[in-house]
Amino acid sequence: MAEAEKDVSVEESTDESEEEESEEEPKLRYERLSNGVTEILQKDAASCMTVHEKFLALGTHYGKVYLLDVQGNITQKFDIVSIRKYEKRLGLGTKMGSPVKINQISLDESGEHMGVCSEDGKVQVFGLYSGEEFHETFDCPIKIIAVHPQFLRSHCKQFVTGGKKLVLFERSWMSRWKSSVLHEGEGNIRNVKWRGNLIAWANNMGVKILDVISKQRITNVPRDDISLRPDMYPCSLCWKDNVTLIIGWGSSVKICSVKERHASEIRDLPNRYVEIVSQFDMEFYISGLAPLCDQLVVLSYVKETSDKMEREYCARPRLDIIQPLPETCEEISSDALTVRGFQENECRDYHLEHSEGESLFYIVSPRDVVVAKERDQDDHIDWLLEKKKYEVISGTLDIGLAYISHLVEKGEHDMAARKCQKVLGKNAALWEYEVYKFKEIGQLKAISPYLPRGDPVLKPLIYEMILHEFLESDYEGFATLIREWPGDLYNNSVIVQAVRDHLKKDPQNTTLLRTLAELYTYDKSYSQALQIYLTLRHKDVFQLIHKHNLFSAIQDKIVLLMDFDSEKAVDMLLDNEDKISIKRVVEELENRPELQHVLFKRDHHKGQRFHEKQISLYAEYDRPNLLPFLRDSTHCPLEKGATEGQMGGSQRPLLALPTAGQAVVCPPARAPAVGGLPVTPGLPPPSPAFITGLLNNIGTHVDPILLIHRIKEGMEIPNLRDSLVKILQDYNLQILLREGCKKILVADSLSLLKKMHHTQMKGVLVDEENICESCLSPVLPPDVAKPFSVVVFHCRHMFHKECLPVPSMNSSGQFCNICSAKNRGPGSAILEMKK
């Protein structure tokens, strides 16, 4: 039943006044037969079903017969039209392809021969692995068919059909079929069960039993409640063994025993007679019966009365286990089943079929097939754990250990490992013993997710043994364990050496390299971890440098950092000038103008004493950025720019500072200067009007003081006063803009601070599903009335207060073990629950 759906709703019939502790364990577990059955019943409806130990046979209202495996998968399909293809040649029967209800399917004990009858009077008996045996069309609906249990044998080629009369068909030695009427005149035959040499059938008046060998009818059991319509409330028959027949009709149950007469009593009477050994009434109408050892499984159709509507309605069917007594019965269990479409079903729509070998019970309805099975030891343990009856298991630890061994023997290693958490608890010795048992069967990986990581903590050798197992076969799984397990569970140096050995065989394996870097981090070998992160270009490299103050270790790795992520690297370097100087940065970036360019873009004033040198680098390696650099930098000499601008054989003048109507031209090297300003041969010296234009358009891009200082002493500048006033106004405007930006920034920061504070003040849901990350047991105690204390961190990890280590004297507060153990930033305690 591995593929069956497990969503069947079951309501146990218990007294609501009883306390929860008195709840009894159910006797059966239920699963919905799915896969192919789901597909069939979406378009069709089940009319009958027969169960064999090898397969299931399902008949439908649209004339289809399906053979299914025990998971509900379709293995073979028969169409009632295609089965009777001979009728097309003879021109007989109904119109080809018209739907016709399958009334009954019968199988022999071998499962090799099948009998099928339908509402249009067709009967078919054929071999599943051989040719057809029999086909016939009758003038009335055939409600029932039963083939001889030993039909495979040549002398047992017999079957009976039931319509208006009960007819026995036998194959003669000439391979011809002959028929004989066994009974008629008491209404339609609606149920037939064949066991050994006895045939039991039910008609409108009662139940009869026939001895096939002697052709004698040996009993007649009359129907009790004649007020019920036999077509709406049909009789249910079931053979418990070769001599015990169980009859259910209406709400009455009778258990009949077939016995041999004494030779002196026979005379003209049959050799056998029937004794009713038990008779009692049920609460509801019976839809099906099946034996379960010395008990009885009863499927009941339930009608209830609505208090509001004051009318009857169809309720959920019930499956009861009862213990028959001579004149009454004792209820063992009772379950109400939510089968699909139960609101529209009648009593005749339900069937109960069973498989004797496995004690499987199939509840068949038009839109659903539900399988009930006796609960085994696995189900018993699961129920105890579900109901948190830990004292039952822990009180007898041997049961739990035996259960784990049982699961291992069945090959359910993951389930066995999961049960270790509940059964072994905090017993470190038992944990280690079970781990070695899993090692013997090569299933260390199965138990690894469930190993305790604190209270108790096992020997380091246990964790190292599992890590070595993963390292040999699953690098990704090994990396996951290293990330999840705290570094103090195992000997770090042993694992580091093992990883190094594997890297000798596969030196470029990124998973191993990344894991080795994490191991180095746990071992505080940060420089080695940093080297691996830089090689892998890992995103955590900058976090590692900041967190562990590794600036001294990156003095010679600045180029690597810039190549990896230049923007992050520049931000980090400029934010930590006190730990690594700009001079050192520029020296490392020598002959790398593109990297220096990123540094200059971040801050035009950083490294100002190196701007002159940077002009040479731009001129040689990155000429497109030379002019923007000259325009934006206020720390480089224009003469140097003019000189470098002619490098490489270029005779083009270099435009440096655009003005209102002209440009300052940087001439070739060694050009004369007038009044401290550069000139170009063939062009007149800068005029006072030119100087005025510069002052009016310089804005805030260049420090005006530098330009004013370089004006020749005594030169008369037109409108100098207005130009200076404009410069001051531009400066005041810049100051106002900065103040406005500052106010906006402060307001936004305050708003975000309030939002963060409001978010962190919100409550955190803690319920019975949350577990302590240290001991892996529920974070809330079973009895919440008792005092308890729970710590919840912002990272949403939760711990029992007693499971957290005591903070050291040097610690500034309590941190989350999970987050801080991996050096990925500690979580902050946000809530401590006490009661």
mmCIF file with all atom_site columns, N, CA, C and O in Angstrom, residues 345-386:
data_model
loop_
_atom_site.group_PDB
_atom_site.id
_atom_site.type_symbol
_atom_site.label_atom_id
_atom_site.label_alt_id
_atom_site.label_comp_id
_atom_site.label_asym_id
_atom_site.label_entity_id
_atom_site.label_seq_id
_atom_site.pdbx_PDB_ins_code
_atom_site.Cartn_x
_atom_site.Cartn_y
_atom_site.Cartn_z
_atom_site.occupancy
_atom_site.B_iso_or_equiv
_atom_site.pdbx_formal_charge
_atom_site.auth_seq_id
_atom_site.auth_comp_id
_atom_site.auth_asym_id
_atom_site.auth_atom_id
_atom_site.pdbx_PDB_model_num
ATOM 1   N N  . ASN A 1 345 ? -24.929 8.133   -1.325 1.00 0.00 ? 345 ASN A N  1
ATOM 2   C CA . ASN A 1 345 ? -24.921 6.671   -1.415 1.00 0.00 ? 345 ASN A CA 1
ATOM 3   C C  . ASN A 1 345 ? -26.075 6.042   -0.654 1.00 0.00 ? 345 ASN A C  1
ATOM 4   O O  . ASN A 1 345 ? -26.553 6.579   0.355  1.00 0.00 ? 345 ASN A O  1
ATOM 5   N N  . GLU A 1 346 ? -26.495 4.877   -1.166 1.00 0.00 ? 346 GLU A N  1
ATOM 6   C CA . GLU A 1 346 ? -27.490 4.051   -0.481 1.00 0.00 ? 346 GLU A CA 1
ATOM 7   C C  . GLU A 1 346 ? -26.807 2.816   0.099  1.00 0.00 ? 346 GLU A C  1
ATOM 8   O O  . GLU A 1 346 ? -25.627 2.561   -0.155 1.00 0.00 ? 346 GLU A O  1
ATOM 9   N N  . CYS A 1 347 ? -27.564 2.031   0.842  1.00 0.00 ? 347 CYS A N  1
ATOM 10  C CA . CYS A 1 347 ? -27.000 0.837   1.472  1.00 0.00 ? 347 CYS A CA 1
ATOM 11  C C  . CYS A 1 347 ? -26.450 -0.129  0.432  1.00 0.00 ? 347 CYS A C  1
ATOM 12  O O  . CYS A 1 347 ? -25.393 -0.729  0.614  1.00 0.00 ? 347 CYS A O  1
ATOM 13  N N  . ARG A 1 348 ? -27.132 -0.272  -0.714 1.00 0.00 ? 348 ARG A N  1
ATOM 14  C CA . ARG A 1 348 ? -26.714 -1.215  -1.760 1.00 0.00 ? 348 ARG A CA 1
ATOM 15  C C  . ARG A 1 348 ? -25.464 -0.745  -2.498 1.00 0.00 ? 348 ARG A C  1
ATOM 16  O O  . ARG A 1 348 ? -24.873 -1.498  -3.261 1.00 0.00 ? 348 ARG A O  1
ATOM 17  N N  . ASP A 1 349 ? -25.068 0.525   -2.309 1.00 0.00 ? 349 ASP A N  1
ATOM 18  C CA . ASP A 1 349 ? -23.904 1.055   -3.012 1.00 0.00 ? 349 ASP A CA 1
ATOM 19  C C  . ASP A 1 349 ? -22.582 0.673   -2.342 1.00 0.00 ? 349 ASP A C  1
ATOM 20  O O  . ASP A 1 349 ? -21.523 0.845   -2.940 1.00 0.00 ? 349 ASP A O  1
ATOM 21  N N  . TYR A 1 350 ? -22.628 0.173   -1.123 1.00 0.00 ? 350 TYR A N  1
ATOM 22  C CA . TYR A 1 350 ? -21.412 -0.178  -0.413 1.00 0.00 ? 350 TYR A CA 1
ATOM 23  C C  . TYR A 1 350 ? -21.167 -1.679  -0.479 1.00 0.00 ? 350 TYR A C  1
ATOM 24  O O  . TYR A 1 350 ? -22.103 -2.485  -0.442 1.00 0.00 ? 350 TYR A O  1
ATOM 25  N N  . HIS A 1 351 ? -19.880 -2.042  -0.576 1.00 0.00 ? 351 HIS A N  1
ATOM 26  C CA . HIS A 1 351 ? -19.480 -3.450  -0.553 1.00 0.00 ? 351 HIS A CA 1
ATOM 27  C C  . HIS A 1 351 ? -18.242 -3.574  0.332  1.00 0.00 ? 351 HIS A C  1
ATOM 28  O O  . HIS A 1 351 ? -17.396 -2.673  0.372  1.00 0.00 ? 351 HIS A O  1
ATOM 29  N N  . LEU A 1 352 ? -18.123 -4.681  1.000  1.00 0.00 ? 352 LEU A N  1
ATOM 30  C CA . LEU A 1 352 ? -16.933 -4.973  1.805  1.00 0.00 ? 352 LEU A CA 1
ATOM 31  C C  . LEU A 1 352 ? -16.297 -6.251  1.273  1.00 0.00 ? 352 LEU A C  1
ATOM 32  O O  . LEU A 1 352 ? -16.896 -7.324  1.313  1.00 0.00 ? 352 LEU A O  1
ATOM 33  N N  . GLU A 1 353 ? -15.101 -6.129  0.724  1.00 0.00 ? 353 GLU A N  1
ATOM 34  C CA . GLU A 1 353 ? -14.342 -7.279  0.237  1.00 0.00 ? 353 GLU A CA 1
ATOM 35  C C  . GLU A 1 353 ? -13.098 -7.430  1.098  1.00 0.00 ? 353 GLU A C  1
ATOM 36  O O  . GLU A 1 353 ? -12.589 -6.447  1.653  1.00 0.00 ? 353 GLU A O  1
ATOM 37  N N  . HIS A 1 354 ? -12.622 -8.660  1.218  1.00 0.00 ? 354 HIS A N  1
ATOM 38  C CA . HIS A 1 354 ? -11.450 -8.861  2.078  1.00 0.00 ? 354 HIS A CA 1
ATOM 39  C C  . HIS A 1 354 ? -10.490 -9.876  1.479  1.00 0.00 ? 354 HIS A C  1
ATOM 40  O O  . HIS A 1 354 ? -10.879 -10.713 0.660  1.00 0.00 ? 354 HIS A O  1
ATOM 41  N N  . SER A 1 355 ? -9.211  -9.717  1.856  1.00 0.00 ? 355 SER A N  1
ATOM 42  C CA . SER A 1 355 ? -8.155  -10.647 1.467  1.00 0.00 ? 355 SER A CA 1
ATOM 43  C C  . SER A 1 355 ? -7.769  -11.436 2.699  1.00 0.00 ? 355 SER A C  1
ATOM 44  O O  . SER A 1 355 ? -7.256  -10.877 3.672  1.00 0.00 ? 355 SER A O  1
ATOM 45  N N  . GLU A 1 356 ? -8.044  -12.736 2.665  1.00 0.00 ? 356 GLU A N  1
ATOM 46  C CA . GLU A 1 356 ? -7.851  -13.550 3.860  1.00 0.00 ? 356 GLU A CA 1
ATOM 47  C C  . GLU A 1 356 ? -6.390  -13.645 4.280  1.00 0.00 ? 356 GLU A C  1
ATOM 48  O O  . GLU A 1 356 ? -6.062  -13.660 5.455  1.00 0.00 ? 356 GLU A O  1
ATOM 49  N N  . GLY A 1 357 ? -5.473  -13.676 3.300  1.00 0.00 ? 357 GLY A N  1
ATOM 50  C CA . GLY A 1 357 ? -4.070  -13.876 3.642  1.00 0.00 ? 357 GLY A CA 1
ATOM 51  C C  . GLY A 1 357 ? -3.459  -12.740 4.429  1.00 0.00 ? 357 GLY A C  1
ATOM 52  O O  . GLY A 1 357 ? -2.635  -12.955 5.319  1.00 0.00 ? 357 GLY A O  1
ATOM 53  N N  . GLU A 1 358 ? -3.858  -11.480 4.127  1.00 0.00 ? 358 GLU A N  1
ATOM 54  C CA . GLU A 1 358 ? -3.219  -10.334 4.746  1.00 0.00 ? 358 GLU A CA 1
ATOM 55  C C  . GLU A 1 358 ? -4.138  -9.542  5.662  1.00 0.00 ? 358 GLU A C  1
ATOM 56  O O  . GLU A 1 358 ? -3.753  -8.494  6.175  1.00 0.00 ? 358 GLU A O  1
ATOM 57  N N  . SER A 1 359 ? -5.347  -10.007 5.896  1.00 0.00 ? 359 SER A N  1
ATOM 58  C CA . SER A 1 359 ? -6.332  -9.281  6.703  1.00 0.00 ? 359 SER A CA 1
ATOM 59  C C  . SER A 1 359 ? -6.515  -7.861  6.195  1.00 0.00 ? 359 SER A C  1
ATOM 60  O O  . SER A 1 359 ? -6.483  -6.893  6.957  1.00 0.00 ? 359 SER A O  1
ATOM 61  N N  . LEU A 1 360 ? -6.699  -7.750  4.874  1.00 0.00 ? 360 LEU A N  1
ATOM 62  C CA . LEU A 1 360 ? -6.974  -6.457  4.247  1.00 0.00 ? 360 LEU A CA 1
ATOM 63  C C  . LEU A 1 360 ? -8.463  -6.371  3.949  1.00 0.00 ? 360 LEU A C  1
ATOM 64  O O  . LEU A 1 360 ? -9.069  -7.331  3.454  1.00 0.00 ? 360 LEU A O  1
ATOM 65  N N  . PHE A 1 361 ? -9.054  -5.211  4.240  1.00 0.00 ? 361 PHE A N  1
ATOM 66  C CA . PHE A 1 361 ? -10.487 -5.020  4.036  1.00 0.00 ? 361 PHE A CA 1
ATOM 67  C C  . PHE A 1 361 ? -10.694 -3.822  3.111  1.00 0.00 ? 361 PHE A C  1
ATOM 68  O O  . PHE A 1 361 ? -10.176 -2.731  3.373  1.00 0.00 ? 361 PHE A O  1
ATOM 69  N N  . TYR A 1 362 ? -11.450 -4.040  2.020  1.00 0.00 ? 362 TYR A N  1
ATOM 70  C CA . TYR A 1 362 ? -11.664 -3.013  1.005  1.00 0.00 ? 362 TYR A CA 1
ATOM 71  C C  . TYR A 1 362 ? -13.098 -2.521  1.101  1.00 0.00 ? 362 TYR A C  1
ATOM 72  O O  . TYR A 1 362 ? -14.043 -3.293  0.895  1.00 0.00 ? 362 TYR A O  1
ATOM 73  N N  . ILE A 1 363 ? -13.265 -1.239  1.424  1.00 0.00 ? 363 ILE A N  1
ATOM 74  C CA . ILE A 1 363 ? -14.581 -0.600  1.473  1.00 0.00 ? 363 ILE A CA 1
ATOM 75  C C  . ILE A 1 363 ? -14.809 0.035   0.109  1.00 0.00 ? 363 ILE A C  1
ATOM 76  O O  . ILE A 1 363 ? -14.131 0.997   -0.266 1.00 0.00 ? 363 ILE A O  1
ATOM 77  N N  . VAL A 1 364 ? -15.752 -0.521  -0.649 1.00 0.00 ? 364 VAL A N  1
ATOM 78  C CA . VAL A 1 364 ? -15.990 -0.099  -2.036 1.00 0.00 ? 364 VAL A CA 1
ATOM 79  C C  . VAL A 1 364 ? -17.273 0.713   -2.093 1.00 0.00 ? 364 VAL A C  1
ATOM 80  O O  . VAL A 1 364 ? -18.323 0.275   -1.603 1.00 0.00 ? 364 VAL A O  1
ATOM 81  N N  . SER A 1 365 ? -17.195 1.900   -2.685 1.00 0.00 ? 365 SER A N  1
ATOM 82  C CA . SER A 1 365 ? -18.365 2.735   -2.945 1.00 0.00 ? 365 SER A CA 1
ATOM 83  C C  . SER A 1 365 ? -18.245 3.246   -4.377 1.00 0.00 ? 365 SER A C  1
ATOM 84  O O  . SER A 1 365 ? -17.191 3.109   -5.001 1.00 0.00 ? 365 SER A O  1
ATOM 85  N N  . PRO A 1 366 ? -19.298 3.827   -4.940 1.00 0.00 ? 366 PRO A N  1
ATOM 86  C CA . PRO A 1 366 ? -19.230 4.233   -6.355 1.00 0.00 ? 366 PRO A CA 1
ATOM 87  C C  . PRO A 1 366 ? -18.074 5.169   -6.676 1.00 0.00 ? 366 PRO A C  1
ATOM 88  O O  . PRO A 1 366 ? -17.514 5.097   -7.767 1.00 0.00 ? 366 PRO A O  1
ATOM 89  N N  . ARG A 1 367 ? -17.672 6.050   -5.761 1.00 0.00 ? 367 ARG A N  1
ATOM 90  C CA . ARG A 1 367 ? -16.653 7.052   -6.066 1.00 0.00 ? 367 ARG A CA 1
ATOM 91  C C  . ARG A 1 367 ? -15.373 6.873   -5.269 1.00 0.00 ? 367 ARG A C  1
ATOM 92  O O  . ARG A 1 367 ? -14.483 7.727   -5.324 1.00 0.00 ? 367 ARG A O  1
ATOM 93  N N  . ASP A 1 368 ? -15.239 5.809   -4.536 1.00 0.00 ? 368 ASP A N  1
ATOM 94  C CA . ASP A 1 368 ? -14.071 5.680   -3.664 1.00 0.00 ? 368 ASP A CA 1
ATOM 95  C C  . ASP A 1 368 ? -13.829 4.214   -3.309 1.00 0.00 ? 368 ASP A C  1
ATOM 96  O O  . ASP A 1 368 ? -14.776 3.410   -3.251 1.00 0.00 ? 368 ASP A O  1
ATOM 97  N N  . VAL A 1 369 ? -12.547 3.892   -3.071 1.00 0.00 ? 369 VAL A N  1
ATOM 98  C CA . VAL A 1 369 ? -12.161 2.585   -2.546 1.00 0.00 ? 369 VAL A CA 1
ATOM 99  C C  . VAL A 1 369 ? -11.166 2.836   -1.416 1.00 0.00 ? 369 VAL A C  1
ATOM 100 O O  . VAL A 1 369 ? -10.106 3.430   -1.639 1.00 0.00 ? 369 VAL A O  1
ATOM 101 N N  . VAL A 1 370 ? -11.539 2.412   -0.213 1.00 0.00 ? 370 VAL A N  1
ATOM 102 C CA . VAL A 1 370 ? -10.703 2.628   0.971  1.00 0.00 ? 370 VAL A CA 1
ATOM 103 C C  . VAL A 1 370 ? -10.249 1.272   1.491  1.00 0.00 ? 370 VAL A C  1
ATOM 104 O O  . VAL A 1 370 ? -11.027 0.308   1.529  1.00 0.00 ? 370 VAL A O  1
ATOM 105 N N  . VAL A 1 371 ? -8.977  1.192   1.869  1.00 0.00 ? 371 VAL A N  1
ATOM 106 C CA . VAL A 1 371 ? -8.401  -0.053  2.361  1.00 0.00 ? 371 VAL A CA 1
ATOM 107 C C  . VAL A 1 371 ? -8.175  0.065   3.866  1.00 0.00 ? 371 VAL A C  1
ATOM 108 O O  . VAL A 1 371 ? -7.571  1.036   4.335  1.00 0.00 ? 371 VAL A O  1
ATOM 109 N N  . ALA A 1 372 ? -8.675  -0.915  4.611  1.00 0.00 ? 372 ALA A N  1
ATOM 110 C CA . ALA A 1 372 ? -8.440  -0.977  6.056  1.00 0.00 ? 372 ALA A CA 1
ATOM 111 C C  . ALA A 1 372 ? -7.531  -2.158  6.349  1.00 0.00 ? 372 ALA A C  1
ATOM 112 O O  . ALA A 1 372 ? -7.683  -3.234  5.769  1.00 0.00 ? 372 ALA A O  1
ATOM 113 N N  . LYS A 1 373 ? -6.585  -1.949  7.236  1.00 0.00 ? 373 LYS A N  1
ATOM 114 C CA . LYS A 1 373 ? -5.620  -2.989  7.562  1.00 0.00 ? 373 LYS A CA 1
ATOM 115 C C  . LYS A 1 373 ? -5.374  -3.004  9.061  1.00 0.00 ? 373 LYS A C  1
ATOM 116 O O  . LYS A 1 373 ? -5.390  -1.957  9.713  1.00 0.00 ? 373 LYS A O  1
ATOM 117 N N  . GLU A 1 374 ? -5.143  -4.195  9.590  1.00 0.00 ? 374 GLU A N  1
ATOM 118 C CA . GLU A 1 374 ? -4.822  -4.300  11.012 1.00 0.00 ? 374 GLU A CA 1
ATOM 119 C C  . GLU A 1 374 ? -3.539  -3.528  11.323 1.00 0.00 ? 374 GLU A C  1
ATOM 120 O O  . GLU A 1 374 ? -2.573  -3.572  10.572 1.00 0.00 ? 374 GLU A O  1
ATOM 121 N N  . ARG A 1 375 ? -3.557  -2.814  12.421 1.00 0.00 ? 375 ARG A N  1
ATOM 122 C CA . ARG A 1 375 ? -2.380  -2.053  12.837 1.00 0.00 ? 375 ARG A CA 1
ATOM 123 C C  . ARG A 1 375 ? -1.339  -3.018  13.392 1.00 0.00 ? 375 ARG A C  1
ATOM 124 O O  . ARG A 1 375 ? -1.648  -3.926  14.166 1.00 0.00 ? 375 ARG A O  1
ATOM 125 N N  . ASP A 1 376 ? -0.074  -2.798  12.986 1.00 0.00 ? 376 ASP A N  1
ATOM 126 C CA . ASP A 1 376 ? 1.008   -3.664  13.437 1.00 0.00 ? 376 ASP A CA 1
ATOM 127 C C  . ASP A 1 376 ? 1.838   -2.957  14.517 1.00 0.00 ? 376 ASP A C  1
ATOM 128 O O  . ASP A 1 376 ? 1.457   -1.902  15.026 1.00 0.00 ? 376 ASP A O  1
ATOM 129 N N  . GLN A 1 377 ? 2.989   -3.557  14.841 1.00 0.00 ? 377 GLN A N  1
ATOM 130 C CA . GLN A 1 377 ? 3.832   -3.003  15.892 1.00 0.00 ? 377 GLN A CA 1
ATOM 131 C C  . GLN A 1 377 ? 4.336   -1.608  15.523 1.00 0.00 ? 377 GLN A C  1
ATOM 132 O O  . GLN A 1 377 ? 4.446   -0.723  16.377 1.00 0.00 ? 377 GLN A O  1
ATOM 133 N N  . ASP A 1 378 ? 4.625   -1.395  14.242 1.00 0.00 ? 378 ASP A N  1
ATOM 134 C CA . ASP A 1 378 ? 5.058   -0.062  13.800 1.00 0.00 ? 378 ASP A CA 1
ATOM 135 C C  . ASP A 1 378 ? 3.984   0.977   14.095 1.00 0.00 ? 378 ASP A C  1
ATOM 136 O O  . ASP A 1 378 ? 4.269   2.063   14.612 1.00 0.00 ? 378 ASP A O  1
ATOM 137 N N  . ASP A 1 379 ? 2.746   0.630   13.756 1.00 0.00 ? 379 ASP A N  1
ATOM 138 C CA . ASP A 1 379 ? 1.652   1.562   14.004 1.00 0.00 ? 379 ASP A CA 1
ATOM 139 C C  . ASP A 1 379 ? 1.462   1.803   15.496 1.00 0.00 ? 379 ASP A C  1
ATOM 140 O O  . ASP A 1 379 ? 1.126   2.912   15.924 1.00 0.00 ? 379 ASP A O  1
ATOM 141 N N  . HIS A 1 380 ? 1.659   0.771   16.293 1.00 0.00 ? 380 HIS A N  1
ATOM 142 C CA . HIS A 1 380 ? 1.499   0.912   17.749 1.00 0.00 ? 380 HIS A CA 1
ATOM 143 C C  . HIS A 1 380 ? 2.514   1.901   18.310 1.00 0.00 ? 380 HIS A C  1
ATOM 144 O O  . HIS A 1 380 ? 2.161   2.810   19.080 1.00 0.00 ? 380 HIS A O  1
ATOM 145 N N  . ILE A 1 381 ? 3.781   1.760   17.906 1.00 0.00 ? 381 ILE A N  1
ATOM 146 C CA . ILE A 1 381 ? 4.816   2.678   18.392 1.00 0.00 ? 381 ILE A CA 1
ATOM 147 C C  . ILE A 1 381 ? 4.537   4.095   17.907 1.00 0.00 ? 381 ILE A C  1
ATOM 148 O O  . ILE A 1 381 ? 4.658   5.071   18.662 1.00 0.00 ? 381 ILE A O  1
ATOM 149 N N  . ASP A 1 382 ? 4.138   4.227   16.621 1.00 0.00 ? 382 ASP A N  1
ATOM 150 C CA . ASP A 1 382 ? 3.829   5.562   16.083 1.00 0.00 ? 382 ASP A CA 1
ATOM 151 C C  . ASP A 1 382 ? 2.691   6.215   16.863 1.00 0.00 ? 382 ASP A C  1
ATOM 152 O O  . ASP A 1 382 ? 2.711   7.421   17.125 1.00 0.00 ? 382 ASP A O  1
ATOM 153 N N  . TRP A 1 383 ? 1.707   5.411   17.221 1.00 0.00 ? 383 TRP A N  1
ATOM 154 C CA . TRP A 1 383 ? 0.575   5.961   17.974 1.00 0.00 ? 383 TRP A CA 1
ATOM 155 C C  . TRP A 1 383 ? 1.015   6.415   19.361 1.00 0.00 ? 383 TRP A C  1
ATOM 156 O O  . TRP A 1 383 ? 0.593   7.478   19.838 1.00 0.00 ? 383 TRP A O  1
ATOM 157 N N  . LEU A 1 384 ? 1.867   5.635   20.012 1.00 0.00 ? 384 LEU A N  1
ATOM 158 C CA . LEU A 1 384 ? 2.372   6.045   21.323 1.00 0.00 ? 384 LEU A CA 1
ATOM 159 C C  . LEU A 1 384 ? 3.148   7.354   21.224 1.00 0.00 ? 384 LEU A C  1
ATOM 160 O O  . LEU A 1 384 ? 3.013   8.246   22.074 1.00 0.00 ? 384 LEU A O  1
ATOM 161 N N  . LEU A 1 385 ? 3.968   7.474   20.182 1.00 0.00 ? 385 LEU A N  1
ATOM 162 C CA . LEU A 1 385 ? 4.743   8.710   20.015 1.00 0.00 ? 385 LEU A CA 1
ATOM 163 C C  . LEU A 1 385 ? 3.828   9.881   19.670 1.00 0.00 ? 385 LEU A C  1
ATOM 164 O O  . LEU A 1 385 ? 4.026   11.004  20.171 1.00 0.00 ? 385 LEU A O  1
ATOM 165 N N  . GLU A 1 386 ? 2.809   9.629   18.832 1.00 0.00 ? 386 GLU A N  1
ATOM 166 C CA . GLU A 1 386 ? 1.890   10.706  18.453 1.00 0.00 ? 386 GLU A CA 1
ATOM 167 C C  . GLU A 1 386 ? 1.115   11.215  19.660 1.00 0.00 ? 386 GLU A C  1
ATOM 168 O O  . GLU A 1 386 ? 0.891   12.418  19.807 1.00 0.00 ? 386 GLU A O  1
#
